[in-house]
CSV table of C-alpha atoms and ligand atoms in Angstrom, one decimal:
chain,number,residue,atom,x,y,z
A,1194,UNK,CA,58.5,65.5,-10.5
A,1195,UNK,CA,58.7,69.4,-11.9
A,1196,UNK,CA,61.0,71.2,-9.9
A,1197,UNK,CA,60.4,74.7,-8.7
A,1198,UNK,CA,61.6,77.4,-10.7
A,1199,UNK,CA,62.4,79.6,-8.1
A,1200,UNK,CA,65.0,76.7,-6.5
A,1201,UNK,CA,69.0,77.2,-7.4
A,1202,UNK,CA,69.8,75.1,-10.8
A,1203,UNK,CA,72.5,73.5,-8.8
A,1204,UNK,CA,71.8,71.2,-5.8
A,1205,UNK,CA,74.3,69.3,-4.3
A,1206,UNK,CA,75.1,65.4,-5.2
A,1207,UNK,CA,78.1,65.2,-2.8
A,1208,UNK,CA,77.6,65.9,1.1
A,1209,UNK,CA,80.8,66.2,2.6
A,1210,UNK,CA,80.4,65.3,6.3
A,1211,UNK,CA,82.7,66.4,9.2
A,1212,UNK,CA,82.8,65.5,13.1
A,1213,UNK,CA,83.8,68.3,14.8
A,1214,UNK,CA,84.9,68.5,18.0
A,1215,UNK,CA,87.3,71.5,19.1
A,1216,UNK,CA,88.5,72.2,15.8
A,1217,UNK,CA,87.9,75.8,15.6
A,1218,UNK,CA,91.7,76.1,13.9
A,1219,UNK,CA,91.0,73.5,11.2
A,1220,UNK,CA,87.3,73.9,9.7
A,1221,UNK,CA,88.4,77.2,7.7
A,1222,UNK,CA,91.3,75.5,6.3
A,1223,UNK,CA,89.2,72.5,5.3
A,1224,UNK,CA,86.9,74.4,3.4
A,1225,UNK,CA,89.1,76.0,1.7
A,1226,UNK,CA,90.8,72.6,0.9
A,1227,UNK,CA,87.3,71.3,-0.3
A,1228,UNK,CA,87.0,74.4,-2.2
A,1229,UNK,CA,90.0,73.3,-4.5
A,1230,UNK,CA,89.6,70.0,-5.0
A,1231,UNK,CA,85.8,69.7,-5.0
A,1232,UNK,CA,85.5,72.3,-7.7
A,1233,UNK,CA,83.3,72.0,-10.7
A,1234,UNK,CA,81.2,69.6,-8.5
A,1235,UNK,CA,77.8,70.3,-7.0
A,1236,UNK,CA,79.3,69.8,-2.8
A,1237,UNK,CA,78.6,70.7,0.4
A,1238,UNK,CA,80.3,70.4,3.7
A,1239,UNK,CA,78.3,69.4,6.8
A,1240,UNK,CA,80.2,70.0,10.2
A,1241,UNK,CA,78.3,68.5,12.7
A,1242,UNK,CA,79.8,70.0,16.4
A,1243,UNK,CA,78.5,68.8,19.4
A,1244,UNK,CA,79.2,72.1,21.3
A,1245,UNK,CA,82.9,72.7,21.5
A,1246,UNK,CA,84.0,75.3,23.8
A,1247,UNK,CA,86.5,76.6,20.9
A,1248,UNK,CA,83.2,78.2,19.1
A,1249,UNK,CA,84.2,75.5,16.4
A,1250,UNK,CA,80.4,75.8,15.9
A,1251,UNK,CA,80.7,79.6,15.4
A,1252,UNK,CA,83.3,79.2,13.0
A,1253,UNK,CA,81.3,76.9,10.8
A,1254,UNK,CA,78.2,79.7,11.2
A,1255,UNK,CA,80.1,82.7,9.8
A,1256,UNK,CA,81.7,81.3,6.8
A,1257,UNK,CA,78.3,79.3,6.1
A,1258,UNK,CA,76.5,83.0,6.1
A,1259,UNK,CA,78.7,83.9,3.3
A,1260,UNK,CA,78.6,80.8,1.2
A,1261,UNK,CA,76.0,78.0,1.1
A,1262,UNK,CA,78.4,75.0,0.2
A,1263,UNK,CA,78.8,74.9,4.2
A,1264,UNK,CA,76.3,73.9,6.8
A,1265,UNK,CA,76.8,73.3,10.3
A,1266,UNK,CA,74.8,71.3,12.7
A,1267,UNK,CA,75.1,72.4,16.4
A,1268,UNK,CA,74.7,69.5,18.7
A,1269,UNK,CA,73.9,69.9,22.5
A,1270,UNK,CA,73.7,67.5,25.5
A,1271,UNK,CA,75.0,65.6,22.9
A,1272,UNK,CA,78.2,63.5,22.5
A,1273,UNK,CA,80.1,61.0,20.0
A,1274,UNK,CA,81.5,60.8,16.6
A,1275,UNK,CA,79.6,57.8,15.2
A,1276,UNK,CA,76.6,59.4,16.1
A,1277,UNK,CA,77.7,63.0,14.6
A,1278,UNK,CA,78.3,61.6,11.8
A,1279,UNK,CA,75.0,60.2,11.2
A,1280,UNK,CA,73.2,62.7,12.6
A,1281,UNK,CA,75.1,64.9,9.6
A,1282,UNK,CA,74.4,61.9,6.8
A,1283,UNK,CA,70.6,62.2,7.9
A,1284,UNK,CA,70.7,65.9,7.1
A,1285,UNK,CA,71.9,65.6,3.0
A,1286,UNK,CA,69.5,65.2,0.5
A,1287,UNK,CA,72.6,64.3,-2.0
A,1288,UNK,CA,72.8,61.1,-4.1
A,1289,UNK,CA,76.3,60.3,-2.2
A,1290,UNK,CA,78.1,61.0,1.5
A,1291,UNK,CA,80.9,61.3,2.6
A,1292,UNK,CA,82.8,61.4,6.0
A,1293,UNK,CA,86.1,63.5,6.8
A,1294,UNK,CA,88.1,64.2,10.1
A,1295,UNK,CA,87.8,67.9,10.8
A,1296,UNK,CA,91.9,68.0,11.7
A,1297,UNK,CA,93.1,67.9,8.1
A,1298,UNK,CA,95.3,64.3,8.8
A,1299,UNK,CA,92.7,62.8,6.0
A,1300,UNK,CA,94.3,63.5,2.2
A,1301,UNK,CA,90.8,65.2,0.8
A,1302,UNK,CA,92.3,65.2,-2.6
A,1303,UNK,CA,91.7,61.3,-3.2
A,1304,UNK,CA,87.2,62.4,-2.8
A,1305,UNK,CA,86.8,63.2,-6.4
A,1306,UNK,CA,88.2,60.1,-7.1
A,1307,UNK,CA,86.0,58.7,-4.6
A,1308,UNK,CA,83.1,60.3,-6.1
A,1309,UNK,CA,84.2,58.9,-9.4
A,1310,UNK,CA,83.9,55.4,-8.5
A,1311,UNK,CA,80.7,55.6,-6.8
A,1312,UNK,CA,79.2,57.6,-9.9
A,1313,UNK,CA,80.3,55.0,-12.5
A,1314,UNK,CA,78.9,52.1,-10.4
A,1315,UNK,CA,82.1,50.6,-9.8
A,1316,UNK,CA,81.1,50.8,-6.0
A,1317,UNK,CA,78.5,51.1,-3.6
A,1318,UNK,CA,81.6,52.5,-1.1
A,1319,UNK,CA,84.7,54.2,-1.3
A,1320,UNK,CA,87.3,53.6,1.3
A,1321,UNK,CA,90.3,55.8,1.7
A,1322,UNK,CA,92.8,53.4,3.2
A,1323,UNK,CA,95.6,54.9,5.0
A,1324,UNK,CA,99.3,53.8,3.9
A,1325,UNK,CA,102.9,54.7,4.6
A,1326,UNK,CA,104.6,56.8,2.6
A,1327,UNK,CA,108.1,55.8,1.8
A,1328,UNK,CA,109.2,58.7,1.4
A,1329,UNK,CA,108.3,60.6,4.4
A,1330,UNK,CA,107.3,59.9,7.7
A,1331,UNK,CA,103.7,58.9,7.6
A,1332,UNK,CA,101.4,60.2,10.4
A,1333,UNK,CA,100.7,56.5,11.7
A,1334,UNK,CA,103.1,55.1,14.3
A,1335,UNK,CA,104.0,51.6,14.1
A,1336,UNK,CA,101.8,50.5,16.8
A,1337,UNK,CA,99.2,51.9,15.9
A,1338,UNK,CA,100.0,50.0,12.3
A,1339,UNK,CA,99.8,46.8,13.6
A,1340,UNK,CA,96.9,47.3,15.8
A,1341,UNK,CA,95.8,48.1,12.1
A,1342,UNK,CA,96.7,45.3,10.7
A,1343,UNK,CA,95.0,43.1,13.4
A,1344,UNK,CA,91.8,45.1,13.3
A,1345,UNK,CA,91.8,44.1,9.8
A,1346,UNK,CA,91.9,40.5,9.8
A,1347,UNK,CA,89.7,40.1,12.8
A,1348,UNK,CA,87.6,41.9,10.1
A,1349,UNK,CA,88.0,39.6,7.3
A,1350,UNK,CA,87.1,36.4,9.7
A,1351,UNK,CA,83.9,38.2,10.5
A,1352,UNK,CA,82.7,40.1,7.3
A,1353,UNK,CA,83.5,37.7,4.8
A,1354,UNK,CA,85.1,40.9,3.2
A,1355,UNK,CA,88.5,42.0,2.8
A,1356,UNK,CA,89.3,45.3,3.3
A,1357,UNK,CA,92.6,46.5,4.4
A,1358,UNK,CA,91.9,49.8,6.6
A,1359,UNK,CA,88.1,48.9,8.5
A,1360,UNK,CA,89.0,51.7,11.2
A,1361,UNK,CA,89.2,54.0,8.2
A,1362,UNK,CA,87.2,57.1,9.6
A,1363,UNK,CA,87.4,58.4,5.6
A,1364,UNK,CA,85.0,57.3,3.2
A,1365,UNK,CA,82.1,57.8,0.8
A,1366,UNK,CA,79.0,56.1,0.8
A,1367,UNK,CA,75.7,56.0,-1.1
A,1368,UNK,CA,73.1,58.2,0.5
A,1369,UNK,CA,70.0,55.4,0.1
A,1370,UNK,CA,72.1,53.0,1.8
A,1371,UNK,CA,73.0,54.8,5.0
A,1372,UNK,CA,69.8,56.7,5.3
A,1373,UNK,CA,68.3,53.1,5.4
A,1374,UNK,CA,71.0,50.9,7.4
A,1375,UNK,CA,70.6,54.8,9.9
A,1376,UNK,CA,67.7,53.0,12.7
A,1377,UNK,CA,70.5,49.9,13.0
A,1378,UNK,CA,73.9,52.0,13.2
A,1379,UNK,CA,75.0,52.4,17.1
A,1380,UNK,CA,75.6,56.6,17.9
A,1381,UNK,CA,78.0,55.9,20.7
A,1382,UNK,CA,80.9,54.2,18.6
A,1383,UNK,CA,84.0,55.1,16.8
A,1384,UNK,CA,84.4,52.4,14.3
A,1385,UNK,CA,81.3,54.0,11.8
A,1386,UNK,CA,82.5,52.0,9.1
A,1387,UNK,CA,82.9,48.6,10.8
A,1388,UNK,CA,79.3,49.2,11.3
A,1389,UNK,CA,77.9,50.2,7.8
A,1390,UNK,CA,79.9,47.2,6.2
A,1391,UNK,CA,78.4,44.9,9.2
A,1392,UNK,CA,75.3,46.2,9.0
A,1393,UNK,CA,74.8,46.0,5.2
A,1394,UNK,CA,75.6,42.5,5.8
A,1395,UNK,CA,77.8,41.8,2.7
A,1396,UNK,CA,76.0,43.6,0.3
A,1397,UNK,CA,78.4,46.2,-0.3
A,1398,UNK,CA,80.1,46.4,-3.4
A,1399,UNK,CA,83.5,48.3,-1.9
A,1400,UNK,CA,86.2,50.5,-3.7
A,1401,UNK,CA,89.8,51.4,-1.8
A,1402,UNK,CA,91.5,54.4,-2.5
A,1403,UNK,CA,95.1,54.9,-1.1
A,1404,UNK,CA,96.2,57.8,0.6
A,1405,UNK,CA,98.8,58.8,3.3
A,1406,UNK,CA,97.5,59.6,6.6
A,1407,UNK,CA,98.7,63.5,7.8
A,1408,UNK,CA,99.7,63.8,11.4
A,1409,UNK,CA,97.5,66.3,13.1
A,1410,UNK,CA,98.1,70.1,12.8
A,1411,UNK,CA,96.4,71.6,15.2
A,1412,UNK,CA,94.5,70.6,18.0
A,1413,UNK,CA,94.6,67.1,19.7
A,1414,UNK,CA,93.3,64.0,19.6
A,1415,UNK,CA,90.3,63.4,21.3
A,1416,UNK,CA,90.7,59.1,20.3
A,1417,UNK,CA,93.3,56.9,22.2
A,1418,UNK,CA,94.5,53.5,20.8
A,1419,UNK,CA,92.3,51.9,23.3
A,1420,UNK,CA,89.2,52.9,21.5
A,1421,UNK,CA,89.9,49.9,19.5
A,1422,UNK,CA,88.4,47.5,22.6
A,1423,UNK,CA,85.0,49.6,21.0
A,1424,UNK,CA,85.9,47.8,17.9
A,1425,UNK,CA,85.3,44.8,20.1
A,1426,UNK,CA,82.0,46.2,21.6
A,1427,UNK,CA,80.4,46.4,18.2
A,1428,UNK,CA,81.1,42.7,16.6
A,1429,UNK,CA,79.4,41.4,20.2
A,1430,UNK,CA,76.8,43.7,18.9
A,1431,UNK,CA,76.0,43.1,15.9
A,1432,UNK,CA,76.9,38.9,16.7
A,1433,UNK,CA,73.9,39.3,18.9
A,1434,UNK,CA,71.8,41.0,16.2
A,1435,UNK,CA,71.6,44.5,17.9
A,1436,UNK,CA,70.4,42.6,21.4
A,1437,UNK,CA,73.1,43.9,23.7
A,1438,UNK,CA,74.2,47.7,23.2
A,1439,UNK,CA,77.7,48.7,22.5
A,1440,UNK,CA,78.5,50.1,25.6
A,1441,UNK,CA,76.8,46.9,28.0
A,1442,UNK,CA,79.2,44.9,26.0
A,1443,UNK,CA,82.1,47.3,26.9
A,1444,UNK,CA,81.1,47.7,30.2
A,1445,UNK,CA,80.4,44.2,31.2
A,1446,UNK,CA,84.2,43.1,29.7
A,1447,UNK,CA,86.1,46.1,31.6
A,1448,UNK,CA,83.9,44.2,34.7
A,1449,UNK,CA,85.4,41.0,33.5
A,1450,UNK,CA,89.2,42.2,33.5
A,1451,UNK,CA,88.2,43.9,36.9
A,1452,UNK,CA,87.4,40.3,38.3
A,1453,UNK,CA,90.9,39.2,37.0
A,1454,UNK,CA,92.6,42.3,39.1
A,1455,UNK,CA,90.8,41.5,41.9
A,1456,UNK,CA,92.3,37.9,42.0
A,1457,UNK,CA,95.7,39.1,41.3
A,1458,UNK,CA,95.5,41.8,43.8
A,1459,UNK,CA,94.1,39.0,46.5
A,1460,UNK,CA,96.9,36.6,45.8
A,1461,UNK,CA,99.3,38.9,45.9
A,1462,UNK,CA,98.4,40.0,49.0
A,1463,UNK,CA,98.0,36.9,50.8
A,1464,UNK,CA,100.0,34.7,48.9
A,1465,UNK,CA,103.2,37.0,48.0
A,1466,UNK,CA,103.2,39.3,50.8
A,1467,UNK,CA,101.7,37.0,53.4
A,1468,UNK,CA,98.8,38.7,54.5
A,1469,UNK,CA,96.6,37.1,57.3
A,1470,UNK,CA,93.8,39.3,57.4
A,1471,UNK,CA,91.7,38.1,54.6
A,1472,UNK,CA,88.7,40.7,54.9
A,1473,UNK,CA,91.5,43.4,54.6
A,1474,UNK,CA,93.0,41.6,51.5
A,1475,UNK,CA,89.1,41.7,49.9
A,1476,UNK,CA,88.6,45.0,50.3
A,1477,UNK,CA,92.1,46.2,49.3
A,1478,UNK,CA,91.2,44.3,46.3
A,1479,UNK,CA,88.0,45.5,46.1
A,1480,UNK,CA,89.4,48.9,45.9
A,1481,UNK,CA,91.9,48.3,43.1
A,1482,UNK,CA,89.4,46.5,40.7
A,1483,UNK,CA,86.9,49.4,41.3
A,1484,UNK,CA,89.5,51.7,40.1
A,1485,UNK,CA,90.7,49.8,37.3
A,1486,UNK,CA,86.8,49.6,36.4
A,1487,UNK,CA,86.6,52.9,36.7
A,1488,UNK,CA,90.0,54.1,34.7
A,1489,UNK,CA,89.1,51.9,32.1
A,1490,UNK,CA,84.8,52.6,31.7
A,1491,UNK,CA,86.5,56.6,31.8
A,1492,UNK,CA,89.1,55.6,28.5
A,1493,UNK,CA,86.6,53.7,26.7
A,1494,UNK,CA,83.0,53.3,27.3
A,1495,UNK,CA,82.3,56.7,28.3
A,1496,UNK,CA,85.3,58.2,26.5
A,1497,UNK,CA,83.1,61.4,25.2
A,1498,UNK,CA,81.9,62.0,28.9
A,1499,UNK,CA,85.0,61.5,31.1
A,1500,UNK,CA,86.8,62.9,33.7
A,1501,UNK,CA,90.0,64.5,33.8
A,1502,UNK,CA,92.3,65.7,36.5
A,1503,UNK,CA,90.8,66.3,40.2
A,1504,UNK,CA,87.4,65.8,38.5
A,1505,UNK,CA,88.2,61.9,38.4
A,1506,UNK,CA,88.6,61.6,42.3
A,1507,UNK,CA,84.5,62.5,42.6
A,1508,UNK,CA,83.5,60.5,39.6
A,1509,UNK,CA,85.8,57.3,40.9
A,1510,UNK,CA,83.9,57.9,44.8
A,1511,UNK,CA,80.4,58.1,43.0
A,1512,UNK,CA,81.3,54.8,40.8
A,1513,UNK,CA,82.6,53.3,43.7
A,1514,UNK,CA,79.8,54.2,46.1
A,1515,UNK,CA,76.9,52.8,42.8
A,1516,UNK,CA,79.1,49.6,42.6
A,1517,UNK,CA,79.0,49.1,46.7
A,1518,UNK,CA,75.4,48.9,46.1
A,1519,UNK,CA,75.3,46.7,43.4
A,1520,UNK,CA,77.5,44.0,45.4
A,1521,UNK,CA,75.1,44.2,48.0
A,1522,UNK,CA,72.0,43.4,45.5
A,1523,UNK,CA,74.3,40.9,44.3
A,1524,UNK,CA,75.3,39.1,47.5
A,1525,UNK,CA,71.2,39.0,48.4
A,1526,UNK,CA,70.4,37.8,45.3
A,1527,UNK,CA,72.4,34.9,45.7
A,1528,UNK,CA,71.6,34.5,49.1
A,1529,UNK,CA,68.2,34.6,48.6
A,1530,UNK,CA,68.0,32.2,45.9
A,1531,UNK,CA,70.6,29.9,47.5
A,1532,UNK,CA,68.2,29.4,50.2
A,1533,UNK,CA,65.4,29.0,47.9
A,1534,UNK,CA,65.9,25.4,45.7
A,1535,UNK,CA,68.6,27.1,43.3
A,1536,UNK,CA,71.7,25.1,42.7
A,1537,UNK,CA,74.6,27.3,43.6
A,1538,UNK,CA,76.0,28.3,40.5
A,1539,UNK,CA,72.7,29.6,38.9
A,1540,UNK,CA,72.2,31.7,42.3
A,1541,UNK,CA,75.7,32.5,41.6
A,1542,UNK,CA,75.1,33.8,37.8
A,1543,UNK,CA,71.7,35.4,38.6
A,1544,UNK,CA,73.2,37.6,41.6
A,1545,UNK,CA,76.3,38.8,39.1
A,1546,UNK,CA,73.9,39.7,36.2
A,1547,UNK,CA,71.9,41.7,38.6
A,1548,UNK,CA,74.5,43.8,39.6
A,1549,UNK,CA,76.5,44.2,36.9
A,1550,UNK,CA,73.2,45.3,34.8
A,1551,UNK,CA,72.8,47.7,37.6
A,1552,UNK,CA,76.0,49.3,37.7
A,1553,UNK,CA,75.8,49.8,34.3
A,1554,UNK,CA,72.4,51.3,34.6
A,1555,UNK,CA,73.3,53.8,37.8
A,1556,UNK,CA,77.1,54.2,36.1
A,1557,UNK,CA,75.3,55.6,32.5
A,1558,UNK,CA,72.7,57.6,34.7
A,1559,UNK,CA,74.5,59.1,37.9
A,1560,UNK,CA,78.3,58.7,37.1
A,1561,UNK,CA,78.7,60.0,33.3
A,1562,UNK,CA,75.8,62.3,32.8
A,1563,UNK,CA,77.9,65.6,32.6
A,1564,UNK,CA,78.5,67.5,29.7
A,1565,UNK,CA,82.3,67.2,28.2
A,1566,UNK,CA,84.1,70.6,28.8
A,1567,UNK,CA,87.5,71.0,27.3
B,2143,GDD,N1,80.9,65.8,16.7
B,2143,GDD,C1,81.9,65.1,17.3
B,2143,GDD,N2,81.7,64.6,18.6
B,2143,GDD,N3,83.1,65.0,16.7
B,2143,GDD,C2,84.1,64.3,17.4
B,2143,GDD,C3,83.9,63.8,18.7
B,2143,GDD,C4,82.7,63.9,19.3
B,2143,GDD,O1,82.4,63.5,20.4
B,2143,GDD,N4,85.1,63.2,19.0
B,2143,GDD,C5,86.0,63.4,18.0
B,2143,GDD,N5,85.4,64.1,17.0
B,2143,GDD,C6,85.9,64.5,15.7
B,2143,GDD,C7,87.3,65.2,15.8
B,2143,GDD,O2,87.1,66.6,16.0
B,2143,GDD,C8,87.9,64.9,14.4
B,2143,GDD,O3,87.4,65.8,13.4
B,2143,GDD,C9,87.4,63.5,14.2
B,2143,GDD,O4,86.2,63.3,15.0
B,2143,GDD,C10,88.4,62.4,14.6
B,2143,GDD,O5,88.8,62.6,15.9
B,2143,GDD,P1,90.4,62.6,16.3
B,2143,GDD,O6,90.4,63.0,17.7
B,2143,GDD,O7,91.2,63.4,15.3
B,2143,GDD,O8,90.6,61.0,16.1
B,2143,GDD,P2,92.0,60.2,15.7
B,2143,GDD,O9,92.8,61.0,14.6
B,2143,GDD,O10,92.6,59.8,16.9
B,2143,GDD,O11,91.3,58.9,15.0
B,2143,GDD,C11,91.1,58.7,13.6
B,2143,GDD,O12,91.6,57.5,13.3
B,2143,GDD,C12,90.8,56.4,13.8
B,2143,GDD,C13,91.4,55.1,13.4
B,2143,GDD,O13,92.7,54.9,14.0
B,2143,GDD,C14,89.7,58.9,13.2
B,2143,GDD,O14,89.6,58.9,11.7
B,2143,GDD,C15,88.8,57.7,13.6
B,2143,GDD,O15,87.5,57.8,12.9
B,2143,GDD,C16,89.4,56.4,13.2
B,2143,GDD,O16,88.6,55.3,13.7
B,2144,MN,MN1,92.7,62.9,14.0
């Protein structure tokens, strides 16, 4: 193929990919960190903002006007890191990709050496792992360590593959891999890179570099330990080869540990506390477990799209008011097919399925629709 003589000599081979979500304060400084250690190497940074209120998205636009190693991708009605960050991969034409956090608590000067491995063939995939530093208090507290450190051998057991640091949001990766594995990788994750290594099934050839995680500088954290239950979510995924989405999977266990509240609620009701009225004991219960559904589906499964403050108190009556319908369809079901020639548990099963497939249908359409402000 004859290139065109008009095009720049230089295109980029590195794409440089960052998530952006109110980081207004941080994309400058990043830049200007790429800048540094990225010199001498054809690079570009891709922010990929889904909107942010801070004009993070405006940020990226001006500097990009004055040089064309940044681009930015404005996202709208749009939410979710996993899938900014392929939307972003999907965008390079470079022979490699890589991903960054946009808050600066990633050490950008391991990439060349990142980019080094992947050039020489060494690896497929660059990791950088996050480790303590001895010397000064890392940016990783010692919970969140060990929920580390469990994460990565629940990793092992399934991949086959050791790596230490699989919720590693910092890492480079061939751009023909990703831009083929792209159709099968979920958008509504966190864990991107638990999904690339599952995806590729085992075919990775994976490099680790070390580097000591930065606590953040500006802004806050829009990820809370629990999003490692989405960990969770994407093995029940990909064990049911892509069958049942991230977010079912999610959905349907928060619905599980609601069933558990509901039983502890009821026997503490009538068992500790001695209450006679049973139908009041069920529908305090009720009550709780619809709550705790709802806390919990807010946290996790619909982390980009949740409420906060007095906002919660409409989304929890609209949940509540869905899920009141979907006990009904279930109790009908079950009824229905009860009286029919089903044995009891299958009318049993069929009703649940119904209305838990329906809550999460009316939850995903009616309850968590809105656009993420703040
Ligand atoms: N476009 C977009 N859309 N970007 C987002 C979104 C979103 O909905 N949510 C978060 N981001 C961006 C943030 O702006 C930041 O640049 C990056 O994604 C990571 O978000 P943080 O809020 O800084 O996450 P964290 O520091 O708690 O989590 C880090 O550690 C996890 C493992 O413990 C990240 O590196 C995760 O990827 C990693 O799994
Ligand atoms: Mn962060």
């Amino acid at each position: 193929m004859t290139s065109d003589p008009a095009a720049p000599e230089v295109r980029p081979t590195l794409s440089v990919v960052v998530p952006t979500y109110r980081e207004a304060a941080n994309v400058p400084a990043l830049f200007e960190r790429l800048k540094t250690v990225l010199d001498g190497l054809p690079w570009e940074m891709i922010v990929v903002d889904d909107n942010s209120p801070d004009g993070t998205a405006d940020v990226a636009f001006a500097i990009a006007r004055r040089d064309p190693r940044l681009r930015c991708i404005r996202r709208v009605n749009r939410l979710g890191l996993a899938g900014a960050v392929i939307e972003g991969w999907l965008a390079s034409s470079a022979d490699i990709v890589a991903v960054i956090d946009g808050d600066l608590q990633h050490d950008e000067r391991i990439l060349p050496k990142m980019y080094a491995a992947l050039v020489s063939g060494e690896g497929d995939l660059a990791i950088g792992t996050r480790v303590a530093d001895e010397t000064a208090p890392g940016g990783l507290s010692p919970a969140r360590q060990k929920l580390s450190e469990l994460g990565a051998w629940f990793f092992r057991l399934l991949a086959g593959t050791s790596v230490s640091d699989p919720m590693s949001g910092f890492f480079m990766v061939r751009r023909e891999i990703v831009a083929q594995l792209a159709p099968q990788l979920s958008p509504d994750g966190f864990k991107i890179l638990v999904d690339v290594v599952l995806s590729a099934g085992g075919r990775l050839k994976i490099v680790e570099v070390p580097y000591v995680f930065r606590p953040r500088q500006a802004g806050e954290s829009k990820l809370s330990p629990l999003v490692g239950l989405d960990f969770l979510g994407l093995v029940a995924h990909h064990a049911t080869g892509g069958l049942l989405p991230i977010r079912f999977v999610l959905f349907a266990s928060i619905g599980a540990i609601g069933l558990v509240v509901h039983l502890l609620v009821l026997t503490g009701l009538v068992e500790a506390l001695g209450l006679q009225d049973f139908a009041a004991g069920q529908i305090a219960a009720t009550i709780v477990a619809m709550a705790s559904n709802f806390l919990l589906n807010n946290e996790i499964t619909y982390r980009a799209y949740r409420y906060r403050g007095l906002g919660m108190i409409g989304g929890f009556l609209l949940f509540a008011l869905l899920c009141s319908v979907g006990a009904i369809a279930n109790l009908d079901i079950a009824s229905w097919l009860f009286r029919g020639r089903s044995v009891w548990w299958v009318a049993g099963l069929a009703g649940a399925l119904v209305s838990v497939v329906w809550n999460y249908a009316a939850s995903a359409t009616f309850v968590w629709r809105r656009r993420r402000v703040g």
